[in-house]
């Protein structure tokens, strides 16, 4: 069975500071990995995805993530936080043979002025 | 830009009543998913369709929940009777069959059971 662990349910950073959101996964097969963002009372928007190509993945809005197989991690980073980045972020994993996503419990990012 | 449509956006119902949610996926997307997201948690899969067929409904509480996608296009999720613990956001997503990697989510239906 697959699972996703997001360390830190709340992360607070200052505007302009580095954003680091942590995600570790477990999977019995090479996984597909995703980061989604959710704004209040809205659906999920895909930030980026890893599908066994380059291990450093660049996404929208300046976010990127690095797949590290040895650490079973897929942490999300952004060099400089903007106020508009304040939202809930979800890491997700899927088995290529079963496309449904297994999500982590989410990390709420606060950006302080 | 094509989007997944869901209605209603918000629904308040009393326990023991019936409630239904509707989803229209992006045109041409053969795979459709219903997820439930309890406040403060990540979404969890309820049911997955490939065209009109159910691929996975192992987490669907079948004593009260039902889902259909009769013509392989839009889908309806029903709860009867609703319970207090059903209060959640219900998200619909769709993906292309050939790739299936990227799922596109609708805005969700926020259900409150009183």
mmCIF file with all atom_site columns, C-alpha atoms in Angstrom:
data_model
loop_
_atom_site.group_PDB
_atom_site.id
_atom_site.type_symbol
_atom_site.label_atom_id
_atom_site.label_alt_id
_atom_site.label_comp_id
_atom_site.label_asym_id
_atom_site.label_entity_id
_atom_site.label_seq_id
_atom_site.pdbx_PDB_ins_code
_atom_site.Cartn_x
_atom_site.Cartn_y
_atom_site.Cartn_z
_atom_site.occupancy
_atom_site.B_iso_or_equiv
_atom_site.pdbx_formal_charge
_atom_site.auth_seq_id
_atom_site.auth_comp_id
_atom_site.auth_asym_id
_atom_site.auth_atom_id
_atom_site.pdbx_PDB_model_num
ATOM 1   C CA . UNK A 1 1   ? 0.000   0.000  0.000   1.00 0.00 ? 1   UNK A CA 1
ATOM 2   C CA . UNK A 1 2   ? 1.119   3.502  -0.714  1.00 0.00 ? 2   UNK A CA 1
ATOM 3   C CA . UNK A 1 3   ? 1.327   6.269  1.839   1.00 0.00 ? 3   UNK A CA 1
ATOM 4   C CA . UNK A 1 4   ? 2.469   9.866  2.040   1.00 0.00 ? 4   UNK A CA 1
ATOM 5   C CA . UNK A 1 5   ? 3.770   11.723 5.079   1.00 0.00 ? 5   UNK A CA 1
ATOM 6   C CA . UNK A 1 6   ? 3.950   15.488 5.122   1.00 0.00 ? 6   UNK A CA 1
ATOM 7   C CA . UNK A 1 7   ? 6.082   16.743 7.980   1.00 0.00 ? 7   UNK A CA 1
ATOM 8   C CA . UNK A 1 8   ? 4.648   19.875 9.536   1.00 0.00 ? 8   UNK A CA 1
ATOM 9   C CA . UNK A 1 9   ? 0.962   20.640 9.290   1.00 0.00 ? 9   UNK A CA 1
ATOM 10  C CA . UNK A 1 10  ? 1.734   24.377 9.450   1.00 0.00 ? 10  UNK A CA 1
ATOM 11  C CA . UNK A 1 11  ? 4.719   26.252 8.065   1.00 0.00 ? 11  UNK A CA 1
ATOM 12  C CA . UNK A 1 12  ? 5.209   29.993 8.440   1.00 0.00 ? 12  UNK A CA 1
ATOM 13  C CA . UNK A 1 13  ? 7.761   31.994 6.474   1.00 0.00 ? 13  UNK A CA 1
ATOM 14  C CA . UNK A 1 14  ? 8.449   35.655 5.849   1.00 0.00 ? 14  UNK A CA 1
ATOM 15  C CA . UNK A 1 15  ? 7.819   37.183 2.464   1.00 0.00 ? 15  UNK A CA 1
ATOM 16  C CA . UNK A 1 16  ? 10.956  36.713 0.370   1.00 0.00 ? 16  UNK A CA 1
ATOM 17  C CA . UNK A 1 17  ? 12.214  33.768 2.423   1.00 0.00 ? 17  UNK A CA 1
ATOM 18  C CA . UNK A 1 18  ? 12.829  30.228 1.226   1.00 0.00 ? 18  UNK A CA 1
ATOM 19  C CA . UNK A 1 19  ? 9.848   27.897 1.239   1.00 0.00 ? 19  UNK A CA 1
ATOM 20  C CA . UNK A 1 20  ? 10.493  24.223 2.065   1.00 0.00 ? 20  UNK A CA 1
ATOM 21  C CA . UNK A 1 21  ? 7.610   21.789 2.420   1.00 0.00 ? 21  UNK A CA 1
ATOM 22  C CA . UNK A 1 22  ? 8.525   18.207 3.200   1.00 0.00 ? 22  UNK A CA 1
ATOM 23  C CA . UNK A 1 23  ? 7.056   15.045 1.753   1.00 0.00 ? 23  UNK A CA 1
ATOM 24  C CA . UNK A 1 24  ? 8.074   11.423 2.227   1.00 0.00 ? 24  UNK A CA 1
ATOM 25  C CA . UNK A 1 25  ? 6.358   8.529  0.524   1.00 0.00 ? 25  UNK A CA 1
ATOM 26  C CA . UNK A 1 26  ? 6.244   4.777  0.605   1.00 0.00 ? 26  UNK A CA 1
ATOM 27  C CA . UNK A 1 27  ? 5.482   2.715  -2.453  1.00 0.00 ? 27  UNK A CA 1
ATOM 28  C CA . UNK A 1 28  ? 6.188   -0.835 -3.550  1.00 0.00 ? 28  UNK A CA 1
ATOM 29  C CA . UNK A 1 29  ? 6.691   0.246  -7.162  1.00 0.00 ? 29  UNK A CA 1
ATOM 30  C CA . UNK A 1 30  ? 8.376   3.256  -8.781  1.00 0.00 ? 30  UNK A CA 1
ATOM 31  C CA . UNK A 1 31  ? 5.856   5.969  -8.054  1.00 0.00 ? 31  UNK A CA 1
ATOM 32  C CA . UNK A 1 32  ? 4.461   8.998  -9.736  1.00 0.00 ? 32  UNK A CA 1
ATOM 33  C CA . UNK A 1 33  ? 4.607   11.963 -7.346  1.00 0.00 ? 33  UNK A CA 1
ATOM 34  C CA . UNK A 1 34  ? 2.675   15.208 -7.325  1.00 0.00 ? 34  UNK A CA 1
ATOM 35  C CA . UNK A 1 35  ? 2.301   18.474 -5.456  1.00 0.00 ? 35  UNK A CA 1
ATOM 36  C CA . UNK A 1 36  ? -1.065  20.214 -5.465  1.00 0.00 ? 36  UNK A CA 1
ATOM 37  C CA . UNK A 1 37  ? -2.115  23.569 -4.006  1.00 0.00 ? 37  UNK A CA 1
ATOM 38  C CA . UNK A 1 38  ? -5.556  24.335 -2.597  1.00 0.00 ? 38  UNK A CA 1
ATOM 39  C CA . UNK A 1 39  ? -6.955  27.775 -1.795  1.00 0.00 ? 39  UNK A CA 1
ATOM 40  C CA . UNK A 1 40  ? -9.894  28.066 0.637   1.00 0.00 ? 40  UNK A CA 1
ATOM 41  C CA . UNK A 1 41  ? -13.105 26.457 -0.637  1.00 0.00 ? 41  UNK A CA 1
ATOM 42  C CA . UNK A 1 42  ? -11.560 25.604 -3.967  1.00 0.00 ? 42  UNK A CA 1
ATOM 43  C CA . UNK A 1 43  ? -10.408 22.488 -5.754  1.00 0.00 ? 43  UNK A CA 1
ATOM 44  C CA . UNK A 1 44  ? -6.814  21.348 -6.153  1.00 0.00 ? 44  UNK A CA 1
ATOM 45  C CA . UNK A 1 45  ? -4.418  22.813 -8.696  1.00 0.00 ? 45  UNK A CA 1
ATOM 46  C CA . UNK A 1 46  ? -1.415  20.844 -9.894  1.00 0.00 ? 46  UNK A CA 1
ATOM 47  C CA . UNK A 1 47  ? 1.903   22.538 -9.119  1.00 0.00 ? 47  UNK A CA 1
ATOM 48  C CA . UNK A 1 48  ? 4.238   19.892 -10.521 1.00 0.00 ? 48  UNK A CA 1
ATOM 49  C CA . UNK A 1 49  ? 4.654   16.174 -11.133 1.00 0.00 ? 49  UNK A CA 1
ATOM 50  C CA . UNK A 1 50  ? 7.393   13.553 -11.238 1.00 0.00 ? 50  UNK A CA 1
ATOM 51  C CA . UNK A 1 51  ? 6.913   10.648 -13.629 1.00 0.00 ? 51  UNK A CA 1
ATOM 52  C CA . UNK A 1 52  ? 10.357  8.996  -13.728 1.00 0.00 ? 52  UNK A CA 1
ATOM 53  C CA . UNK A 1 53  ? 12.061  11.510 -15.998 1.00 0.00 ? 53  UNK A CA 1
ATOM 54  C CA . UNK A 1 54  ? 14.307  14.232 -14.533 1.00 0.00 ? 54  UNK A CA 1
ATOM 55  C CA . UNK A 1 55  ? 14.581  14.036 -10.762 1.00 0.00 ? 55  UNK A CA 1
ATOM 56  C CA . UNK A 1 56  ? 14.444  17.831 -10.391 1.00 0.00 ? 56  UNK A CA 1
ATOM 57  C CA . UNK A 1 57  ? 11.022  18.960 -11.466 1.00 0.00 ? 57  UNK A CA 1
ATOM 58  C CA . UNK A 1 58  ? 10.036  22.566 -12.098 1.00 0.00 ? 58  UNK A CA 1
ATOM 59  C CA . UNK A 1 59  ? 6.442   23.621 -11.734 1.00 0.00 ? 59  UNK A CA 1
ATOM 60  C CA . UNK A 1 60  ? 4.260   26.681 -11.879 1.00 0.00 ? 60  UNK A CA 1
ATOM 61  C CA . UNK A 1 61  ? 4.653   29.844 -9.816  1.00 0.00 ? 61  UNK A CA 1
ATOM 62  C CA . UNK A 1 62  ? 8.379   29.277 -9.257  1.00 0.00 ? 62  UNK A CA 1
ATOM 63  C CA . UNK A 1 63  ? 8.036   26.018 -7.316  1.00 0.00 ? 63  UNK A CA 1
ATOM 64  C CA . UNK A 1 64  ? 10.259  23.012 -7.818  1.00 0.00 ? 64  UNK A CA 1
ATOM 65  C CA . UNK A 1 65  ? 10.740  19.599 -6.206  1.00 0.00 ? 65  UNK A CA 1
ATOM 66  C CA . UNK A 1 66  ? 13.460  16.990 -6.210  1.00 0.00 ? 66  UNK A CA 1
ATOM 67  C CA . UNK A 1 67  ? 12.814  13.255 -6.240  1.00 0.00 ? 67  UNK A CA 1
ATOM 68  C CA . UNK A 1 68  ? 15.307  11.417 -4.020  1.00 0.00 ? 68  UNK A CA 1
ATOM 69  C CA . UNK A 1 69  ? 14.786  7.690  -4.221  1.00 0.00 ? 69  UNK A CA 1
ATOM 70  C CA . UNK A 1 70  ? 17.329  6.883  -1.510  1.00 0.00 ? 70  UNK A CA 1
ATOM 71  C CA . UNK A 1 71  ? 15.473  9.131  0.937   1.00 0.00 ? 71  UNK A CA 1
ATOM 72  C CA . UNK A 1 72  ? 11.977  8.355  -0.435  1.00 0.00 ? 72  UNK A CA 1
ATOM 73  C CA . UNK A 1 73  ? 11.401  12.095 -0.440  1.00 0.00 ? 73  UNK A CA 1
ATOM 74  C CA . UNK A 1 74  ? 9.868   14.670 -2.754  1.00 0.00 ? 74  UNK A CA 1
ATOM 75  C CA . UNK A 1 75  ? 10.246  18.002 -0.969  1.00 0.00 ? 75  UNK A CA 1
ATOM 76  C CA . UNK A 1 76  ? 8.772   21.189 -2.461  1.00 0.00 ? 76  UNK A CA 1
ATOM 77  C CA . UNK A 1 77  ? 10.797  24.397 -2.539  1.00 0.00 ? 77  UNK A CA 1
ATOM 78  C CA . UNK A 1 78  ? 10.528  27.977 -3.716  1.00 0.00 ? 78  UNK A CA 1
ATOM 79  C CA . UNK A 1 79  ? 13.429  30.413 -3.367  1.00 0.00 ? 79  UNK A CA 1
ATOM 80  C CA . UNK A 1 80  ? 11.358  33.460 -2.431  1.00 0.00 ? 80  UNK A CA 1
ATOM 81  C CA . UNK A 1 81  ? 7.878   33.358 -0.892  1.00 0.00 ? 81  UNK A CA 1
ATOM 82  C CA . UNK A 1 82  ? 5.122   35.703 -2.035  1.00 0.00 ? 82  UNK A CA 1
ATOM 83  C CA . UNK A 1 83  ? 2.013   36.596 -0.067  1.00 0.00 ? 83  UNK A CA 1
ATOM 84  C CA . UNK A 1 84  ? -0.039  34.885 -2.763  1.00 0.00 ? 84  UNK A CA 1
ATOM 85  C CA . UNK A 1 85  ? 1.645   31.547 -1.925  1.00 0.00 ? 85  UNK A CA 1
ATOM 86  C CA . UNK A 1 86  ? -0.348  31.292 1.312   1.00 0.00 ? 86  UNK A CA 1
ATOM 87  C CA . UNK A 1 87  ? -2.480  28.165 0.856   1.00 0.00 ? 87  UNK A CA 1
ATOM 88  C CA . UNK A 1 88  ? -2.712  24.454 1.680   1.00 0.00 ? 88  UNK A CA 1
ATOM 89  C CA . UNK A 1 89  ? -0.234  22.197 -0.104  1.00 0.00 ? 89  UNK A CA 1
ATOM 90  C CA . UNK A 1 90  ? -0.722  18.488 -0.664  1.00 0.00 ? 90  UNK A CA 1
ATOM 91  C CA . UNK A 1 91  ? 1.793   15.877 -1.713  1.00 0.00 ? 91  UNK A CA 1
ATOM 92  C CA . UNK A 1 92  ? 0.356   12.843 -3.509  1.00 0.00 ? 92  UNK A CA 1
ATOM 93  C CA . UNK A 1 93  ? 1.565   9.530  -4.891  1.00 0.00 ? 93  UNK A CA 1
ATOM 94  C CA . UNK A 1 94  ? 0.108   7.193  -7.453  1.00 0.00 ? 94  UNK A CA 1
ATOM 95  C CA . UNK A 1 95  ? 0.945   3.730  -8.597  1.00 0.00 ? 95  UNK A CA 1
ATOM 96  C CA . UNK A 1 96  ? 1.378   3.858  -12.388 1.00 0.00 ? 96  UNK A CA 1
ATOM 97  C CA . UNK A 1 97  ? -0.900  0.840  -12.601 1.00 0.00 ? 97  UNK A CA 1
ATOM 98  C CA . UNK A 1 98  ? -3.584  2.438  -10.469 1.00 0.00 ? 98  UNK A CA 1
ATOM 99  C CA . UNK A 1 99  ? -4.019  6.064  -11.277 1.00 0.00 ? 99  UNK A CA 1
ATOM 100 C CA . UNK A 1 100 ? -5.960  7.160  -8.194  1.00 0.00 ? 100 UNK A CA 1
ATOM 101 C CA . UNK A 1 101 ? -3.967  9.428  -5.922  1.00 0.00 ? 101 UNK A CA 1
ATOM 102 C CA . UNK A 1 102 ? -3.022  8.854  -2.295  1.00 0.00 ? 102 UNK A CA 1
ATOM 103 C CA . UNK A 1 103 ? -2.641  12.211 -0.572  1.00 0.00 ? 103 UNK A CA 1
ATOM 104 C CA . UNK A 1 104 ? -0.754  13.390 2.461   1.00 0.00 ? 104 UNK A CA 1
ATOM 105 C CA . UNK A 1 105 ? -2.565  15.286 5.188   1.00 0.00 ? 105 UNK A CA 1
ATOM 106 C CA . UNK A 1 106 ? -1.438  18.644 3.858   1.00 0.00 ? 106 UNK A CA 1
ATOM 107 C CA . UNK A 1 107 ? 0.728   21.551 4.988   1.00 0.00 ? 107 UNK A CA 1
ATOM 108 C CA . UNK A 1 108 ? -0.725  24.996 5.497   1.00 0.00 ? 108 UNK A CA 1
ATOM 109 C CA . UNK A 1 109 ? 1.733   27.669 4.391   1.00 0.00 ? 109 UNK A CA 1
ATOM 110 C CA . UNK A 1 110 ? 1.505   31.091 5.976   1.00 0.00 ? 110 UNK A CA 1
ATOM 111 C CA . UNK A 1 111 ? 3.490   33.993 4.532   1.00 0.00 ? 111 UNK A CA 1
ATOM 112 C CA . UNK A 1 112 ? 4.189   36.866 6.891   1.00 0.00 ? 112 UNK A CA 1
ATOM 113 C CA . UNK A 1 113 ? 4.724   40.386 5.523   1.00 0.00 ? 113 UNK A CA 1
ATOM 114 C CA . UNK B 2 1   ? -9.353  26.458 -20.812 1.00 0.00 ? 1   UNK B CA 1
ATOM 115 C CA . UNK B 2 2   ? -11.426 23.333 -20.178 1.00 0.00 ? 2   UNK B CA 1
ATOM 116 C CA . UNK B 2 3   ? -12.427 22.725 -16.577 1.00 0.00 ? 3   UNK B CA 1
ATOM 117 C CA . UNK B 2 4   ? -14.165 20.114 -14.471 1.00 0.00 ? 4   UNK B CA 1
ATOM 118 C CA . UNK B 2 5   ? -17.597 21.379 -13.454 1.00 0.00 ? 5   UNK B CA 1
ATOM 119 C CA . UNK B 2 6   ? -19.316 20.481 -10.198 1.00 0.00 ? 6   UNK B CA 1
ATOM 120 C CA . UNK B 2 7   ? -22.645 21.454 -8.702  1.00 0.00 ? 7   UNK B CA 1
ATOM 121 C CA . UNK B 2 8   ? -23.837 22.547 -6.292  1.00 0.00 ? 8   UNK B CA 1
ATOM 122 C CA . UNK B 2 9   ? -20.855 24.356 -4.779  1.00 0.00 ? 9   UNK B CA 1
ATOM 123 C CA . UNK B 2 10  ? -22.414 24.314 -1.329  1.00 0.00 ? 10  UNK B CA 1
ATOM 124 C CA . UNK B 2 11  ? -25.101 22.083 0.163   1.00 0.00 ? 11  UNK B CA 1
ATOM 125 C CA . UNK B 2 12  ? -26.642 22.077 3.623   1.00 0.00 ? 12  UNK B CA 1
ATOM 126 C CA . UNK B 2 13  ? -28.858 19.150 4.489   1.00 0.00 ? 13  UNK B CA 1
ATOM 127 C CA . UNK B 2 14  ? -30.331 17.559 7.574   1.00 0.00 ? 14  UNK B CA 1
ATOM 128 C CA . UNK B 2 15  ? -29.221 14.112 8.662   1.00 0.00 ? 15  UNK B CA 1
ATOM 129 C CA . UNK B 2 16  ? -31.261 11.255 7.238   1.00 0.00 ? 16  UNK B CA 1
ATOM 130 C CA . UNK B 2 17  ? -32.015 13.255 4.090   1.00 0.00 ? 17  UNK B CA 1
ATOM 131 C CA . UNK B 2 18  ? -30.823 12.314 0.624   1.00 0.00 ? 18  UNK B CA 1
ATOM 132 C CA . UNK B 2 19  ? -28.289 14.465 -1.220  1.00 0.00 ? 19  UNK B CA 1
ATOM 133 C CA . UNK B 2 20  ? -26.730 14.298 -4.697  1.00 0.00 ? 20  UNK B CA 1
ATOM 134 C CA . UNK B 2 21  ? -23.712 15.878 -6.327  1.00 0.00 ? 21  UNK B CA 1
ATOM 135 C CA . UNK B 2 22  ? -23.029 16.266 -10.019 1.00 0.00 ? 22  UNK B CA 1
ATOM 136 C CA . UNK B 2 23  ? -19.749 16.325 -11.940 1.00 0.00 ? 23  UNK B CA 1
ATOM 137 C CA . UNK B 2 24  ? -19.014 17.043 -15.592 1.00 0.00 ? 24  UNK B CA 1
ATOM 138 C CA . UNK B 2 25  ? -15.412 16.127 -16.481 1.00 0.00 ? 25  UNK B CA 1
ATOM 139 C CA . UNK B 2 26  ? -13.255 17.719 -19.133 1.00 0.00 ? 26  UNK B CA 1
ATOM 140 C CA . UNK B 2 27  ? -14.459 16.654 -22.569 1.00 0.00 ? 27  UNK B CA 1
ATOM 141 C CA . UNK B 2 28  ? -12.702 13.506 -23.744 1.00 0.00 ? 28  UNK B CA 1
ATOM 142 C CA . UNK B 2 29  ? -11.486 12.434 -20.309 1.00 0.00 ? 29  UNK B CA 1
ATOM 143 C CA . UNK B 2 30  ? -12.330 8.774  -19.885 1.00 0.00 ? 30  UNK B CA 1
ATOM 144 C CA . UNK B 2 31  ? -11.317 8.444  -16.239 1.00 0.00 ? 31  UNK B CA 1
ATOM 145 C CA . UNK B 2 32  ? -13.354 10.130 -13.514 1.00 0.00 ? 32  UNK B CA 1
ATOM 146 C CA . UNK B 2 33  ? -12.691 10.147 -9.767  1.00 0.00 ? 33  UNK B CA 1
ATOM 147 C CA . UNK B 2 34  ? -14.705 11.153 -6.718  1.00 0.00 ? 34  UNK B CA 1
ATOM 148 C CA . UNK B 2 35  ? -12.703 12.095 -3.627  1.00 0.00 ? 35  UNK B CA 1
ATOM 149 C CA . UNK B 2 36  ? -13.875 13.083 -0.151  1.00 0.00 ? 36  UNK B CA 1
ATOM 150 C CA . UNK B 2 37  ? -11.894 15.631 1.816   1.00 0.00 ? 37  UNK B CA 1
ATOM 151 C CA . UNK B 2 38  ? -12.649 15.980 5.506   1.00 0.00 ? 38  UNK B CA 1
ATOM 152 C CA . UNK B 2 39  ? -11.659 19.343 6.981   1.00 0.00 ? 39  UNK B CA 1
ATOM 153 C CA . UNK B 2 40  ? -7.972  19.397 7.815   1.00 0.00 ? 40  UNK B CA 1
ATOM 154 C CA . UNK B 2 41  ? -7.166  16.235 5.880   1.00 0.00 ? 41  UNK B CA 1
ATOM 155 C CA . UNK B 2 42  ? -6.095  15.251 2.403   1.00 0.00 ? 42  UNK B CA 1
ATOM 156 C CA . UNK B 2 43  ? -8.606  13.950 -0.145  1.00 0.00 ? 43  UNK B CA 1
ATOM 157 C CA . UNK B 2 44  ? -9.407  10.229 -0.118  1.00 0.00 ? 44  UNK B CA 1
ATOM 158 C CA . UNK B 2 45  ? -10.660 8.270  -3.096  1.00 0.00 ? 45  UNK B CA 1
ATOM 159 C CA . UNK B 2 46  ? -14.285 7.160  -2.973  1.00 0.00 ? 46  UNK B CA 1
ATOM 160 C CA . UNK B 2 47  ? -14.760 5.782  -6.484  1.00 0.00 ? 47  UNK B CA 1
ATOM 161 C CA . UNK B 2 48  ? -12.959 5.654  -9.822  1.00 0.00 ? 48  UNK B CA 1
ATOM 162 C CA . UNK B 2 49  ? -14.650 5.221  -13.222 1.00 0.00 ? 49  UNK B CA 1
ATOM 163 C CA . UNK B 2 50  ? -13.168 4.219  -16.548 1.00 0.00 ? 50  UNK B CA 1
ATOM 164 C CA . UNK B 2 51  ? -15.789 5.345  -19.049 1.00 0.00 ? 51  UNK B CA 1
ATOM 165 C CA . UNK B 2 52  ? -19.040 4.038  -17.500 1.00 0.00 ? 52  UNK B CA 1
ATOM 166 C CA . UNK B 2 53  ? -17.424 1.195  -15.556 1.00 0.00 ? 53  UNK B CA 1
ATOM 167 C CA . UNK B 2 54  ? -16.402 1.280  -11.907 1.00 0.00 ? 54  UNK B CA 1
ATOM 168 C CA . UNK B 2 55  ? -12.676 0.543  -11.568 1.00 0.00 ? 55  UNK B CA 1
ATOM 169 C CA . UNK B 2 56  ? -12.334 0.993  -7.810  1.00 0.00 ? 56  UNK B CA 1
ATOM 170 C CA . UNK B 2 57  ? -15.047 1.560  -5.214  1.00 0.00 ? 57  UNK B CA 1
ATOM 171 C CA . UNK B 2 58  ? -13.347 -0.220 -2.347  1.00 0.00 ? 58  UNK B CA 1
ATOM 172 C CA . UNK B 2 59  ? -13.538 2.858  -0.092  1.00 0.00 ? 59  UNK B CA 1
ATOM 173 C CA . UNK B 2 60  ? -17.123 3.785  -0.972  1.00 0.00 ? 60  UNK B CA 1
ATOM 174 C CA . UNK B 2 61  ? -19.545 3.190  1.960   1.00 0.00 ? 61  UNK B CA 1
ATOM 175 C CA . UNK B 2 62  ? -21.975 1.259  -0.174  1.00 0.00 ? 62  UNK B CA 1
ATOM 176 C CA . UNK B 2 63  ? -24.699 1.069  2.445   1.00 0.00 ? 63  UNK B CA 1
ATOM 177 C CA . UNK B 2 64  ? -25.398 4.773  1.944   1.00 0.00 ? 64  UNK B CA 1
ATOM 178 C CA . UNK B 2 65  ? -23.295 6.006  -1.002  1.00 0.00 ? 65  UNK B CA 1
ATOM 179 C CA . UNK B 2 66  ? -23.866 5.309  -4.675  1.00 0.00 ? 66  UNK B CA 1
ATOM 180 C CA . UNK B 2 67  ? -22.194 6.627  -7.805  1.00 0.00 ? 67  UNK B CA 1
ATOM 181 C CA . UNK B 2 68  ? -23.010 6.337  -11.473 1.00 0.00 ? 68  UNK B CA 1
ATOM 182 C CA . UNK B 2 69  ? -21.664 7.464  -14.803 1.00 0.00 ? 69  UNK B CA 1
ATOM 183 C CA . UNK B 2 70  ? -24.314 6.100  -17.127 1.00 0.00 ? 70  UNK B CA 1
ATOM 184 C CA . UNK B 2 71  ? -23.087 7.371  -20.492 1.00 0.00 ? 71  UNK B CA 1
ATOM 185 C CA . UNK B 2 72  ? -19.435 7.594  -19.593 1.00 0.00 ? 72  UNK B CA 1
ATOM 186 C CA . UNK B 2 73  ? -19.523 11.366 -19.438 1.00 0.00 ? 73  UNK B CA 1
ATOM 187 C CA . UNK B 2 74  ? -20.983 13.152 -16.421 1.00 0.00 ? 74  UNK B CA 1
ATOM 188 C CA . UNK B 2 75  ? -21.407 11.499 -13.042 1.00 0.00 ? 75  UNK B CA 1
ATOM 189 C CA . UNK B 2 76  ? -23.613 11.680 -9.966  1.00 0.00 ? 76  UNK B CA 1
ATOM 190 C CA . UNK B 2 77  ? -22.666 10.820 -6.391  1.00 0.00 ? 77  UNK B CA 1
ATOM 191 C CA . UNK B 2 78  ? -25.536 10.203 -3.990  1.00 0.00 ? 78  UNK B CA 1
ATOM 192 C CA . UNK B 2 79  ? -25.752 9.850  -0.233  1.00 0.00 ? 79  UNK B CA 1
ATOM 193 C CA . UNK B 2 80  ? -28.881 8.391  1.358   1.00 0.00 ? 80  UNK B CA 1
ATOM 194 C CA . UNK B 2 81  ? -29.344 8.850  4.247   1.00 0.00 ? 81  UNK B CA 1
ATOM 195 C CA . UNK B 2 82  ? -26.815 11.536 5.095   1.00 0.00 ? 82  UNK B CA 1
ATOM 196 C CA . UNK B 2 83  ? -25.073 11.362 8.460   1.00 0.00 ? 83  UNK B CA 1
ATOM 197 C CA . UNK B 2 84  ? -23.286 14.056 10.449  1.00 0.00 ? 84  UNK B CA 1
ATOM 198 C CA . UNK B 2 85  ? -19.933 12.460 9.649   1.00 0.00 ? 85  UNK B CA 1
ATOM 199 C CA . UNK B 2 86  ? -20.521 12.973 5.927   1.00 0.00 ? 86  UNK B CA 1
ATOM 200 C CA . UNK B 2 87  ? -19.836 16.693 6.272   1.00 0.00 ? 87  UNK B CA 1
ATOM 201 C CA . UNK B 2 88  ? -16.869 17.249 3.967   1.00 0.00 ? 88  UNK B CA 1
ATOM 202 C CA . UNK B 2 89  ? -15.733 18.602 0.619   1.00 0.00 ? 89  UNK B CA 1
ATOM 203 C CA . UNK B 2 90  ? -16.535 16.270 -2.264  1.00 0.00 ? 90  UNK B CA 1
ATOM 204 C CA . UNK B 2 91  ? -14.091 16.654 -5.130  1.00 0.00 ? 91  UNK B CA 1
ATOM 205 C CA . UNK B 2 92  ? -14.411 15.353 -8.654  1.00 0.00 ? 92  UNK B CA 1
ATOM 206 C CA . UNK B 2 93  ? -11.383 14.895 -10.911 1.00 0.00 ? 93  UNK B CA 1
ATOM 207 C CA . UNK B 2 94  ? -10.808 13.612 -14.419 1.00 0.00 ? 94  UNK B CA 1
ATOM 208 C CA . UNK B 2 95  ? -7.889  12.425 -16.516 1.00 0.00 ? 95  UNK B CA 1
ATOM 209 C CA . UNK B 2 96  ? -7.174  11.204 -20.025 1.00 0.00 ? 96  UNK B CA 1
ATOM 210 C CA . UNK B 2 97  ? -7.161  7.446  -20.319 1.00 0.00 ? 97  UNK B CA 1
ATOM 211 C CA . UNK B 2 98  ? -4.057  7.289  -22.455 1.00 0.00 ? 98  UNK B CA 1
ATOM 212 C CA . UNK B 2 99  ? -1.857  9.066  -19.954 1.00 0.00 ? 99  UNK B CA 1
ATOM 213 C CA . UNK B 2 100 ? -3.893  9.210  -16.800 1.00 0.00 ? 100 UNK B CA 1
ATOM 214 C CA . UNK B 2 101 ? -1.014  10.797 -14.991 1.00 0.00 ? 101 UNK B CA 1
ATOM 215 C CA . UNK B 2 102 ? -2.381  14.283 -14.479 1.00 0.00 ? 102 UNK B CA 1
ATOM 216 C CA . UNK B 2 103 ? -5.729  14.681 -12.754 1.00 0.00 ? 103 UNK B CA 1
ATOM 217 C CA . UNK B 2 104 ? -7.731  17.859 -13.112 1.00 0.00 ? 104 UNK B CA 1
ATOM 218 C CA . UNK B 2 105 ? -9.924  18.774 -10.161 1.00 0.00 ? 105 UNK B CA 1
ATOM 219 C CA . UNK B 2 106 ? -13.207 20.576 -10.036 1.00 0.00 ? 106 UNK B CA 1
ATOM 220 C CA . UNK B 2 107 ? -14.020 23.265 -7.443  1.00 0.00 ? 107 UNK B CA 1
ATOM 221 C CA . UNK B 2 108 ? -15.732 20.764 -5.161  1.00 0.00 ? 108 UNK B CA 1
ATOM 222 C CA . UNK B 2 109 ? -19.040 20.603 -3.305  1.00 0.00 ? 109 UNK B CA 1
ATOM 223 C CA . UNK B 2 110 ? -18.943 21.590 0.359   1.00 0.00 ? 110 UNK B CA 1
ATOM 224 C CA . UNK B 2 111 ? -21.521 19.460 2.226   1.00 0.00 ? 111 UNK B CA 1
ATOM 225 C CA . UNK B 2 112 ? -22.713 20.336 5.699   1.00 0.00 ? 112 UNK B CA 1
ATOM 226 C CA . UNK B 2 113 ? -25.008 17.864 7.456   1.00 0.00 ? 113 UNK B CA 1
ATOM 227 C CA . UNK B 2 114 ? -26.941 19.271 10.427  1.00 0.00 ? 114 UNK B CA 1
#
